[in-house]
Short mmCIF file of N, CA and C in Angstrom, two decimals:
data_model
loop_
_atom_site.label_atom_id
_atom_site.label_comp_id
_atom_site.label_asym_id
_atom_site.label_seq_id
_atom_site.Cartn_x
_atom_site.Cartn_y
_atom_site.Cartn_z
N SER A 1 88.61 133.64 132.67
CA SER A 1 88.23 133.86 131.17
C SER A 1 88.55 132.63 130.41
N ASN A 2 87.84 132.33 129.38
CA ASN A 2 88.12 131.31 128.40
C ASN A 2 88.80 131.69 127.16
N VAL A 3 89.66 130.98 126.60
CA VAL A 3 90.37 131.30 125.36
C VAL A 3 90.32 130.01 124.47
N SER A 4 89.85 130.17 123.24
CA SER A 4 89.78 129.13 122.36
C SER A 4 91.12 129.16 121.49
N VAL A 5 91.61 128.05 121.04
CA VAL A 5 92.72 127.91 120.23
C VAL A 5 92.51 127.13 118.95
N ILE A 6 92.65 127.77 117.88
CA ILE A 6 92.50 127.04 116.61
C ILE A 6 94.01 126.93 116.05
N MET A 7 94.40 125.66 115.73
CA MET A 7 95.66 125.27 115.12
C MET A 7 95.70 125.18 113.63
N TYR A 8 96.49 125.75 112.93
CA TYR A 8 96.72 125.59 111.57
C TYR A 8 98.29 125.24 111.35
N HIS A 9 98.56 124.90 110.14
CA HIS A 9 100.01 124.42 109.66
C HIS A 9 100.44 125.26 108.32
N ASN A 10 99.68 125.03 107.35
CA ASN A 10 100.07 125.56 106.07
C ASN A 10 98.94 126.01 105.12
N PHE A 11 99.12 127.04 104.38
CA PHE A 11 98.22 127.57 103.41
C PHE A 11 98.64 127.50 102.01
N ILE A 12 98.00 126.71 101.16
CA ILE A 12 98.47 126.42 99.92
C ILE A 12 97.45 126.71 98.93
N SER A 13 97.75 127.55 97.91
CA SER A 13 96.74 127.88 97.03
C SER A 13 96.86 126.99 95.68
N GLN A 14 96.03 127.08 94.72
CA GLN A 14 95.94 126.30 93.57
C GLN A 14 97.32 126.79 92.70
N SER A 15 97.57 128.08 92.66
CA SER A 15 98.79 128.37 91.94
C SER A 15 100.08 127.97 92.70
N ASP A 16 100.04 127.74 93.96
CA ASP A 16 101.14 127.03 94.65
C ASP A 16 101.49 125.79 94.25
N ILE A 17 100.27 125.06 94.13
CA ILE A 17 100.23 123.66 93.62
C ILE A 17 100.74 123.50 92.26
N ALA A 18 100.42 124.44 91.37
CA ALA A 18 100.86 124.53 89.93
C ALA A 18 102.37 124.69 89.89
N ASN A 19 102.83 125.42 90.92
CA ASN A 19 104.31 125.64 91.03
C ASN A 19 105.11 124.64 91.81
N GLY A 20 104.62 123.46 92.13
CA GLY A 20 105.22 122.41 92.67
C GLY A 20 105.16 122.23 94.26
N ILE A 21 104.35 123.15 94.82
CA ILE A 21 104.28 122.94 96.34
C ILE A 21 103.26 121.88 96.74
N THR A 22 103.54 120.98 97.57
CA THR A 22 102.71 119.83 97.86
C THR A 22 101.57 120.32 98.91
N PHE A 23 100.46 119.96 98.49
CA PHE A 23 99.29 120.18 99.42
C PHE A 23 99.02 118.94 100.19
N ASP A 24 99.48 118.92 101.48
CA ASP A 24 99.40 117.73 102.33
C ASP A 24 98.20 117.73 103.35
N ASP A 25 98.17 116.73 104.18
CA ASP A 25 97.09 116.70 105.15
C ASP A 25 96.95 117.90 106.14
N TYR A 26 98.10 118.53 106.15
CA TYR A 26 98.20 119.77 107.11
C TYR A 26 98.01 121.08 106.43
N SER A 27 97.68 121.09 105.21
CA SER A 27 97.53 122.24 104.51
C SER A 27 96.01 122.63 104.32
N LEU A 28 95.65 123.96 104.12
CA LEU A 28 94.40 124.47 103.99
C LEU A 28 94.38 125.48 102.82
N ASP A 29 93.38 125.44 101.96
CA ASP A 29 93.31 126.31 100.87
C ASP A 29 93.11 127.77 101.51
N PRO A 30 93.77 128.80 101.03
CA PRO A 30 93.64 130.19 101.64
C PRO A 30 92.12 130.62 101.64
N GLU A 31 91.24 130.16 100.60
CA GLU A 31 89.84 130.67 100.70
C GLU A 31 89.13 129.89 101.74
N ASP A 32 89.55 128.69 102.20
CA ASP A 32 88.93 128.11 103.32
C ASP A 32 89.38 128.88 104.51
N PHE A 33 90.57 129.28 104.61
CA PHE A 33 91.04 130.14 105.77
C PHE A 33 90.14 131.39 105.83
N ARG A 34 90.01 132.03 104.69
CA ARG A 34 89.27 133.22 104.55
C ARG A 34 87.76 132.95 105.20
N SER A 35 87.32 131.89 104.88
CA SER A 35 85.85 131.47 105.42
C SER A 35 85.99 131.35 107.02
N ASP A 36 86.98 130.72 107.43
CA ASP A 36 87.21 130.62 108.94
C ASP A 36 87.25 132.02 109.52
N LEU A 37 88.05 132.86 108.99
CA LEU A 37 88.13 134.22 109.58
C LEU A 37 86.89 135.07 109.50
N GLN A 38 86.14 134.83 108.49
CA GLN A 38 84.91 135.44 108.22
C GLN A 38 83.89 134.95 109.31
N TRP A 39 83.97 133.72 109.62
CA TRP A 39 83.14 133.10 110.70
C TRP A 39 83.41 133.70 112.04
N LEU A 40 84.87 133.72 112.35
CA LEU A 40 85.23 134.23 113.70
C LEU A 40 84.63 135.66 113.72
N ARG A 41 84.77 136.47 112.71
CA ARG A 41 84.25 137.88 112.76
C ARG A 41 82.71 137.91 112.90
N ASP A 42 82.02 137.09 112.15
CA ASP A 42 80.56 137.12 112.13
C ASP A 42 80.09 136.63 113.54
N ASN A 43 80.93 135.89 114.15
CA ASN A 43 80.45 135.40 115.52
C ASN A 43 81.10 136.13 116.82
N GLY A 44 81.67 137.24 116.48
CA GLY A 44 82.12 138.09 117.60
C GLY A 44 83.37 137.82 118.27
N TYR A 45 84.23 136.89 117.66
CA TYR A 45 85.62 136.43 118.23
C TYR A 45 86.52 137.63 118.05
N THR A 46 87.42 137.72 118.96
CA THR A 46 88.66 138.62 118.91
C THR A 46 89.86 137.84 118.95
N THR A 47 90.62 137.90 117.91
CA THR A 47 92.08 137.15 117.98
C THR A 47 93.01 137.87 118.99
N ILE A 48 93.65 137.04 119.72
CA ILE A 48 94.63 137.34 120.73
C ILE A 48 96.00 136.47 120.50
N THR A 49 96.96 136.80 121.10
CA THR A 49 98.23 136.08 121.02
C THR A 49 98.54 135.39 122.47
N SER A 50 99.50 134.55 122.40
CA SER A 50 99.78 133.84 123.72
C SER A 50 100.41 134.97 124.61
N ASP A 51 101.08 136.03 124.02
CA ASP A 51 101.61 137.17 124.96
C ASP A 51 100.42 137.79 125.69
N ASP A 52 99.27 137.92 124.90
CA ASP A 52 98.08 138.52 125.58
C ASP A 52 97.60 137.66 126.81
N VAL A 53 97.72 136.32 126.63
CA VAL A 53 97.33 135.44 127.64
C VAL A 53 98.32 135.66 128.84
N ILE A 54 99.53 135.82 128.53
CA ILE A 54 100.69 135.93 129.62
C ILE A 54 100.39 137.22 130.40
N ASP A 55 100.08 138.23 129.55
CA ASP A 55 99.65 139.65 130.15
C ASP A 55 98.43 139.45 131.14
N TYR A 56 97.48 138.68 130.68
CA TYR A 56 96.16 138.50 131.44
C TYR A 56 96.60 137.81 132.76
N ILE A 57 97.43 136.71 132.69
CA ILE A 57 97.71 135.84 133.90
C ILE A 57 98.48 136.79 134.79
N ASN A 58 99.31 137.90 134.35
CA ASN A 58 100.17 138.68 135.18
C ASN A 58 99.45 139.97 135.63
N GLY A 59 98.14 139.82 135.48
CA GLY A 59 97.23 141.03 135.82
C GLY A 59 97.48 142.34 135.01
N LYS A 60 98.06 142.28 133.85
CA LYS A 60 98.47 143.53 133.05
C LYS A 60 97.19 143.94 132.17
N LYS A 61 96.38 142.94 131.88
CA LYS A 61 95.15 143.53 130.96
C LYS A 61 94.22 142.43 130.90
N PRO A 62 92.84 142.68 130.68
CA PRO A 62 91.85 141.76 130.54
C PRO A 62 91.91 141.16 129.14
N LEU A 63 91.22 140.09 129.08
CA LEU A 63 90.92 139.35 127.80
C LEU A 63 89.65 139.69 127.22
N PRO A 64 89.38 139.65 125.92
CA PRO A 64 88.13 140.18 125.39
C PRO A 64 87.12 138.65 125.63
N VAL A 65 85.82 138.96 125.68
CA VAL A 65 84.91 137.90 126.14
C VAL A 65 84.96 136.73 125.20
N LYS A 66 85.09 136.87 123.88
CA LYS A 66 85.18 135.84 123.03
C LYS A 66 86.63 135.86 122.42
N ALA A 67 87.56 135.40 123.22
CA ALA A 67 88.93 135.45 122.86
C ALA A 67 89.30 134.05 122.12
N VAL A 68 90.16 134.24 121.05
CA VAL A 68 90.61 133.09 120.31
C VAL A 68 92.01 133.31 119.77
N ILE A 69 92.76 132.26 119.95
CA ILE A 69 94.27 132.26 119.43
C ILE A 69 94.22 131.36 118.24
N ILE A 70 94.76 132.14 117.12
CA ILE A 70 94.95 131.37 115.88
C ILE A 70 96.46 131.06 116.03
N SER A 71 96.74 129.73 116.10
CA SER A 71 98.11 129.23 116.33
C SER A 71 98.52 128.52 115.06
N ILE A 72 99.69 129.00 114.48
CA ILE A 72 100.07 128.39 113.23
C ILE A 72 101.59 127.79 113.50
N ASP A 73 101.61 126.53 113.31
CA ASP A 73 102.80 125.75 113.45
C ASP A 73 103.76 125.67 112.32
N ASP A 74 105.07 125.56 112.64
CA ASP A 74 106.22 125.11 111.93
C ASP A 74 106.95 126.28 111.08
N GLY A 75 106.43 127.21 110.38
CA GLY A 75 107.10 128.14 109.67
C GLY A 75 107.07 128.14 108.32
N THR A 76 106.05 127.53 107.73
CA THR A 76 105.98 127.46 106.21
C THR A 76 105.78 128.84 105.55
N TRP A 77 106.21 128.84 104.24
CA TRP A 77 106.15 130.02 103.55
C TRP A 77 104.70 130.38 103.14
N GLY A 78 103.78 129.36 103.10
CA GLY A 78 102.43 129.73 102.79
C GLY A 78 101.77 130.59 103.83
N VAL A 79 102.32 130.71 105.02
CA VAL A 79 101.79 131.65 106.03
C VAL A 79 102.26 133.00 105.52
N TYR A 80 103.38 133.24 105.15
CA TYR A 80 103.87 134.55 104.57
C TYR A 80 103.11 134.93 103.36
N THR A 81 103.00 134.06 102.32
CA THR A 81 102.30 134.44 101.16
C THR A 81 100.86 134.36 101.20
N ASN A 82 100.28 133.50 101.87
CA ASN A 82 98.74 133.32 101.85
C ASN A 82 98.01 133.58 102.99
N ALA A 83 98.40 133.36 104.26
CA ALA A 83 97.64 133.65 105.41
C ALA A 83 97.87 135.00 105.95
N TRP A 84 99.13 135.68 105.67
CA TRP A 84 99.35 137.02 106.16
C TRP A 84 98.30 138.01 105.55
N PRO A 85 98.21 137.98 104.32
CA PRO A 85 97.38 139.05 103.72
C PRO A 85 95.89 138.91 104.22
N LEU A 86 95.42 137.63 104.45
CA LEU A 86 94.02 137.50 104.96
C LEU A 86 94.04 137.91 106.33
N LEU A 87 94.86 137.57 107.14
CA LEU A 87 94.85 138.09 108.61
C LEU A 87 94.74 139.50 108.72
N ASP A 88 95.60 140.22 107.88
CA ASP A 88 95.70 141.60 107.77
C ASP A 88 94.40 142.25 107.21
N GLU A 89 93.88 141.61 106.24
CA GLU A 89 92.65 142.22 105.67
C GLU A 89 91.50 142.04 106.81
N TYR A 90 91.52 141.02 107.58
CA TYR A 90 90.48 140.87 108.57
C TYR A 90 90.77 141.64 109.99
N GLY A 91 91.94 142.31 110.05
CA GLY A 91 92.43 142.84 111.20
C GLY A 91 92.65 141.86 112.46
N MET A 92 93.06 140.61 112.04
CA MET A 92 93.32 139.64 113.04
C MET A 92 94.79 139.29 113.12
N LYS A 93 95.25 138.57 114.30
CA LYS A 93 96.42 138.40 114.42
C LYS A 93 96.58 136.81 114.92
N ALA A 94 97.90 136.47 114.99
CA ALA A 94 98.13 134.96 115.26
C ALA A 94 99.58 134.70 115.90
N ASP A 95 99.64 133.61 116.52
CA ASP A 95 100.89 133.06 116.90
C ASP A 95 101.57 132.37 115.77
N PHE A 96 102.75 132.52 115.55
CA PHE A 96 103.38 131.81 114.38
C PHE A 96 104.56 131.00 115.13
N ASN A 97 104.49 129.72 115.26
CA ASN A 97 105.32 128.84 115.96
C ASN A 97 106.42 128.28 115.06
N ILE A 98 107.66 128.74 115.08
CA ILE A 98 108.48 128.45 113.99
C ILE A 98 109.46 127.24 114.43
N VAL A 99 109.97 126.38 113.56
CA VAL A 99 111.01 125.49 113.79
C VAL A 99 112.26 126.11 113.26
N GLY A 100 113.15 126.58 114.01
CA GLY A 100 114.22 127.31 113.69
C GLY A 100 115.17 126.69 112.57
N GLU A 101 115.33 125.32 112.86
CA GLU A 101 116.21 124.63 111.82
C GLU A 101 115.64 124.65 110.59
N ARG A 102 114.38 124.48 110.34
CA ARG A 102 113.66 124.55 108.97
C ARG A 102 113.86 126.01 108.22
N ILE A 103 113.67 126.97 109.16
CA ILE A 103 113.89 128.29 108.72
C ILE A 103 115.35 128.61 108.23
N GLU A 104 116.24 128.04 109.02
CA GLU A 104 117.71 128.13 108.61
C GLU A 104 118.03 127.46 107.22
N GLU A 105 117.28 126.16 107.05
CA GLU A 105 117.64 125.37 105.87
C GLU A 105 117.00 126.23 104.74
N SER A 106 115.86 126.61 104.76
CA SER A 106 115.25 127.52 103.80
C SER A 106 116.01 128.52 103.32
N TRP A 107 116.52 129.40 104.44
CA TRP A 107 117.48 130.51 104.18
C TRP A 107 118.77 130.08 103.33
N LYS A 108 119.23 129.07 103.75
CA LYS A 108 120.49 128.54 102.88
C LYS A 108 120.11 128.19 101.61
N VAL A 109 119.09 127.63 101.31
CA VAL A 109 118.66 127.37 99.96
C VAL A 109 118.40 128.66 99.10
N GLN A 110 117.77 129.61 99.83
CA GLN A 110 117.55 130.83 99.11
C GLN A 110 118.92 131.51 98.80
N GLN A 111 119.87 131.67 99.68
CA GLN A 111 121.08 132.12 99.64
C GLN A 111 121.91 131.58 98.47
N ALA A 112 121.82 130.19 98.39
CA ALA A 112 122.67 129.47 97.32
C ALA A 112 122.07 129.50 95.91
N GLU A 113 120.72 129.46 95.87
CA GLU A 113 120.01 129.51 94.65
C GLU A 113 119.28 130.63 94.36
N GLY A 114 119.03 131.51 95.27
CA GLY A 114 118.32 132.81 95.06
C GLY A 114 116.79 132.59 95.04
N THR A 115 116.31 131.40 95.27
CA THR A 115 114.89 131.14 95.09
C THR A 115 114.53 129.92 95.83
N ARG A 116 113.22 129.81 96.23
CA ARG A 116 112.66 128.62 96.86
C ARG A 116 111.75 127.91 95.72
N SER A 117 111.67 128.55 94.51
CA SER A 117 110.88 128.08 93.44
C SER A 117 111.12 126.73 93.05
N GLY A 118 109.95 125.72 93.05
CA GLY A 118 110.17 124.34 92.79
C GLY A 118 110.38 123.40 94.05
N MET A 119 110.46 124.21 95.21
CA MET A 119 110.64 123.29 96.39
C MET A 119 109.08 122.77 96.79
N ASP A 120 109.04 121.60 97.17
CA ASP A 120 107.69 121.10 97.50
C ASP A 120 107.23 121.43 98.84
N ASP A 121 108.09 121.85 99.80
CA ASP A 121 107.66 122.21 101.12
C ASP A 121 108.58 123.33 101.56
N PRO A 122 108.34 124.62 100.91
CA PRO A 122 109.17 125.62 101.46
C PRO A 122 108.77 126.20 102.71
N TYR A 123 109.86 126.81 103.44
CA TYR A 123 109.61 127.49 104.76
C TYR A 123 110.00 129.09 104.47
N CYS A 124 109.68 129.80 105.50
CA CYS A 124 110.09 131.14 105.49
C CYS A 124 111.45 131.26 105.68
N VAL A 125 111.91 132.58 105.43
CA VAL A 125 113.40 132.80 105.82
C VAL A 125 113.40 133.88 106.81
N TRP A 126 114.56 134.12 107.33
CA TRP A 126 114.75 135.14 108.42
C TRP A 126 114.13 136.46 108.18
N ASP A 127 114.34 137.08 106.95
CA ASP A 127 113.99 138.40 106.65
C ASP A 127 112.45 138.46 106.64
N GLU A 128 111.77 137.47 106.18
CA GLU A 128 110.30 137.25 106.11
C GLU A 128 109.77 137.23 107.57
N LEU A 129 110.38 136.45 108.35
CA LEU A 129 110.16 136.51 109.84
C LEU A 129 109.99 137.88 110.53
N ARG A 130 111.04 138.59 110.18
CA ARG A 130 111.31 139.92 110.68
C ARG A 130 110.02 140.86 110.29
N GLU A 131 109.81 140.63 109.07
CA GLU A 131 108.64 141.34 108.29
C GLU A 131 107.34 141.05 109.18
N LEU A 132 107.11 139.78 109.26
CA LEU A 132 105.97 139.37 109.92
C LEU A 132 105.87 139.92 111.32
N ASP A 133 106.96 139.85 112.08
CA ASP A 133 107.08 140.35 113.46
C ASP A 133 106.78 141.84 113.55
N LYS A 134 107.31 142.59 112.69
CA LYS A 134 107.08 143.96 112.63
C LYS A 134 105.71 144.47 112.16
N SER A 135 104.88 143.50 111.52
CA SER A 135 103.70 143.83 111.04
C SER A 135 102.64 144.02 112.03
N GLY A 136 102.82 143.49 113.34
CA GLY A 136 101.82 143.66 114.27
C GLY A 136 100.79 142.51 114.21
N VAL A 137 100.88 141.77 113.11
CA VAL A 137 99.86 140.71 112.86
C VAL A 137 100.31 139.40 113.67
N PHE A 138 101.57 139.24 113.73
CA PHE A 138 102.09 137.89 114.12
C PHE A 138 102.91 137.98 115.37
N ASN A 139 102.81 137.13 116.26
CA ASN A 139 103.60 136.94 117.48
C ASN A 139 104.48 135.71 117.14
N ILE A 140 105.75 135.96 116.81
CA ILE A 140 106.75 134.83 116.46
C ILE A 140 107.02 134.14 117.69
N CYS A 141 106.94 132.87 117.73
CA CYS A 141 107.19 131.91 118.99
C CYS A 141 108.01 130.76 118.46
N SER A 142 108.62 130.14 119.35
CA SER A 142 109.60 128.89 119.17
C SER A 142 108.67 127.69 119.14
N HIS A 143 108.91 126.82 118.17
CA HIS A 143 108.43 125.50 118.06
C HIS A 143 109.60 124.59 118.08
N THR A 144 110.61 124.94 118.81
CA THR A 144 111.89 124.25 118.97
C THR A 144 112.79 124.85 117.87
N TYR A 145 114.20 124.66 118.00
CA TYR A 145 114.94 124.94 116.94
C TYR A 145 115.31 123.60 116.17
N SER A 146 115.60 122.47 116.76
CA SER A 146 115.84 121.25 116.14
C SER A 146 115.34 120.05 116.85
N LEU A 147 114.28 120.24 117.59
CA LEU A 147 113.72 119.06 118.27
C LEU A 147 112.31 118.58 117.66
N HIS A 148 111.86 119.37 116.59
CA HIS A 148 110.59 119.12 116.03
C HIS A 148 110.82 117.94 114.99
N ARG A 149 111.10 116.78 115.42
CA ARG A 149 111.19 115.58 114.60
C ARG A 149 110.42 114.48 115.16
N TRP A 150 110.06 113.60 114.25
CA TRP A 150 109.13 112.50 114.61
C TRP A 150 110.12 111.55 115.53
N VAL A 151 111.15 111.16 115.21
CA VAL A 151 112.09 110.33 116.07
C VAL A 151 113.53 110.80 115.63
N ASP A 152 114.29 111.10 116.84
CA ASP A 152 115.70 111.40 116.48
C ASP A 152 116.48 110.69 117.70
N ASP A 153 117.19 109.75 117.26
CA ASP A 153 117.93 108.94 118.30
C ASP A 153 117.08 108.61 119.48
N GLY A 154 115.90 108.02 119.13
CA GLY A 154 115.01 107.60 120.19
C GLY A 154 114.19 108.59 120.88
N ARG A 155 114.45 109.95 120.60
CA ARG A 155 113.55 110.94 121.21
C ARG A 155 112.40 111.33 120.17
N HIS A 156 111.23 111.35 120.66
CA HIS A 156 110.05 111.73 119.94
C HIS A 156 109.80 113.31 120.10
N GLY A 157 110.07 113.96 119.08
CA GLY A 157 109.94 115.51 119.28
C GLY A 157 110.82 116.05 120.43
N ALA A 158 110.17 116.85 121.37
CA ALA A 158 110.80 117.33 122.52
C ALA A 158 110.56 116.46 123.72
N ALA A 159 110.13 115.29 123.67
CA ALA A 159 109.83 114.48 124.75
C ALA A 159 111.09 113.98 125.39
N MET A 160 111.02 113.64 126.73
CA MET A 160 112.21 113.10 127.42
C MET A 160 112.39 111.65 126.88
N VAL A 161 113.69 111.25 126.94
CA VAL A 161 113.96 109.87 126.56
C VAL A 161 114.06 109.10 127.89
N SER A 162 113.59 107.76 127.65
CA SER A 162 113.70 106.99 128.85
C SER A 162 115.09 106.90 129.50
N GLY A 163 115.09 107.09 130.84
CA GLY A 163 116.33 107.13 131.48
C GLY A 163 117.14 108.44 131.58
N GLU A 164 116.58 109.36 130.89
CA GLU A 164 117.16 110.80 130.87
C GLU A 164 116.85 111.48 132.20
N SER A 165 117.87 112.13 132.77
CA SER A 165 117.63 112.82 134.01
C SER A 165 116.87 114.08 133.68
N TYR A 166 116.13 114.57 134.74
CA TYR A 166 115.33 115.89 134.56
C TYR A 166 116.48 116.96 134.18
N ASP A 167 117.56 117.09 134.93
CA ASP A 167 118.52 118.00 134.70
C ASP A 167 119.00 118.02 133.28
N ASP A 168 119.33 116.89 132.75
CA ASP A 168 119.82 116.80 131.36
C ASP A 168 118.69 117.29 130.40
N TYR A 169 117.45 116.84 130.66
CA TYR A 169 116.41 117.19 129.91
C TYR A 169 116.24 118.69 129.70
N VAL A 170 116.24 119.25 131.11
CA VAL A 170 116.12 120.83 131.11
C VAL A 170 117.25 121.56 130.21
N ALA A 171 118.43 120.94 130.47
CA ALA A 171 119.50 121.56 129.74
C ALA A 171 119.31 121.42 128.26
N LEU A 172 119.10 120.23 127.77
CA LEU A 172 118.70 120.19 126.33
C LEU A 172 117.65 121.19 125.96
N ILE A 173 116.59 121.22 126.60
CA ILE A 173 115.47 122.30 126.21
C ILE A 173 115.97 123.66 126.18
N ARG A 174 116.72 124.13 127.13
CA ARG A 174 117.33 125.43 127.30
C ARG A 174 118.21 125.71 126.10
N GLU A 175 119.06 124.65 125.81
CA GLU A 175 120.00 124.85 124.67
C GLU A 175 119.36 124.99 123.33
N ASP A 176 118.22 124.20 123.22
CA ASP A 176 117.50 124.25 121.89
C ASP A 176 116.77 125.66 121.78
N TYR A 177 116.08 126.02 122.88
CA TYR A 177 115.41 127.40 122.74
C TYR A 177 116.35 128.56 122.71
N SER A 178 117.54 128.48 123.17
CA SER A 178 118.32 129.58 123.18
C SER A 178 118.88 129.81 121.67
N MET A 179 118.62 128.79 120.75
CA MET A 179 119.17 129.03 119.46
C MET A 179 118.22 129.66 118.49
N VAL A 180 116.84 129.75 118.84
CA VAL A 180 115.96 130.55 117.99
C VAL A 180 115.94 131.96 118.22
#
C-alpha cells in the first residue's frame, strides 16, 4: 500500500497577525488549509496517522486505498487554535510532532504571565496537548525534546556529530526522547 504524507508547520490567521503573531515561510492561512482538506475529501483521500502505518506493518489492520498522513511539525499554538477546528470539521486526523523544549518554554511563559498574548511565535502548552490527544483527531509524536535546533555545539538537529560513536549517539537520542 502507498501512503502520501503532507507536511505542515503553522496556521496563522489574519486576526493572529493583528495580535502580533508572525506569519513566516512555514505558516499557512487557515482558509488555505481548509482548501487542502476539501481537496483531499473531494478526491477520496482518507487521513491516517503514523500509528495506523505501524499497525499495518505489524499486520493488525489494512490501510485505506488513498491513505494520507497530515504531518504537522513543531508544536505551534496555531495548530490548537486554527488547524484543530478544521480537522475536526472535516473528520480528519493528523500527526502532531512536538518539540518538547518549546512546549515547556511556552508553558513557563503562560504560568508566569498568565497568557501568551503578544508572543510572535507561541507554542502549545501541556494541557492543550492533552486535549488534542484526547480529541481523537491528533496523534501526538515527538519531534525531539531539545535536539530541534539548527546548530548546537556543532550538532545539526538530531544528526550525529563527526567523530561521535554510534553508542554515544544512541544514548543521546534515547535520553532526548525519554524527556517528551
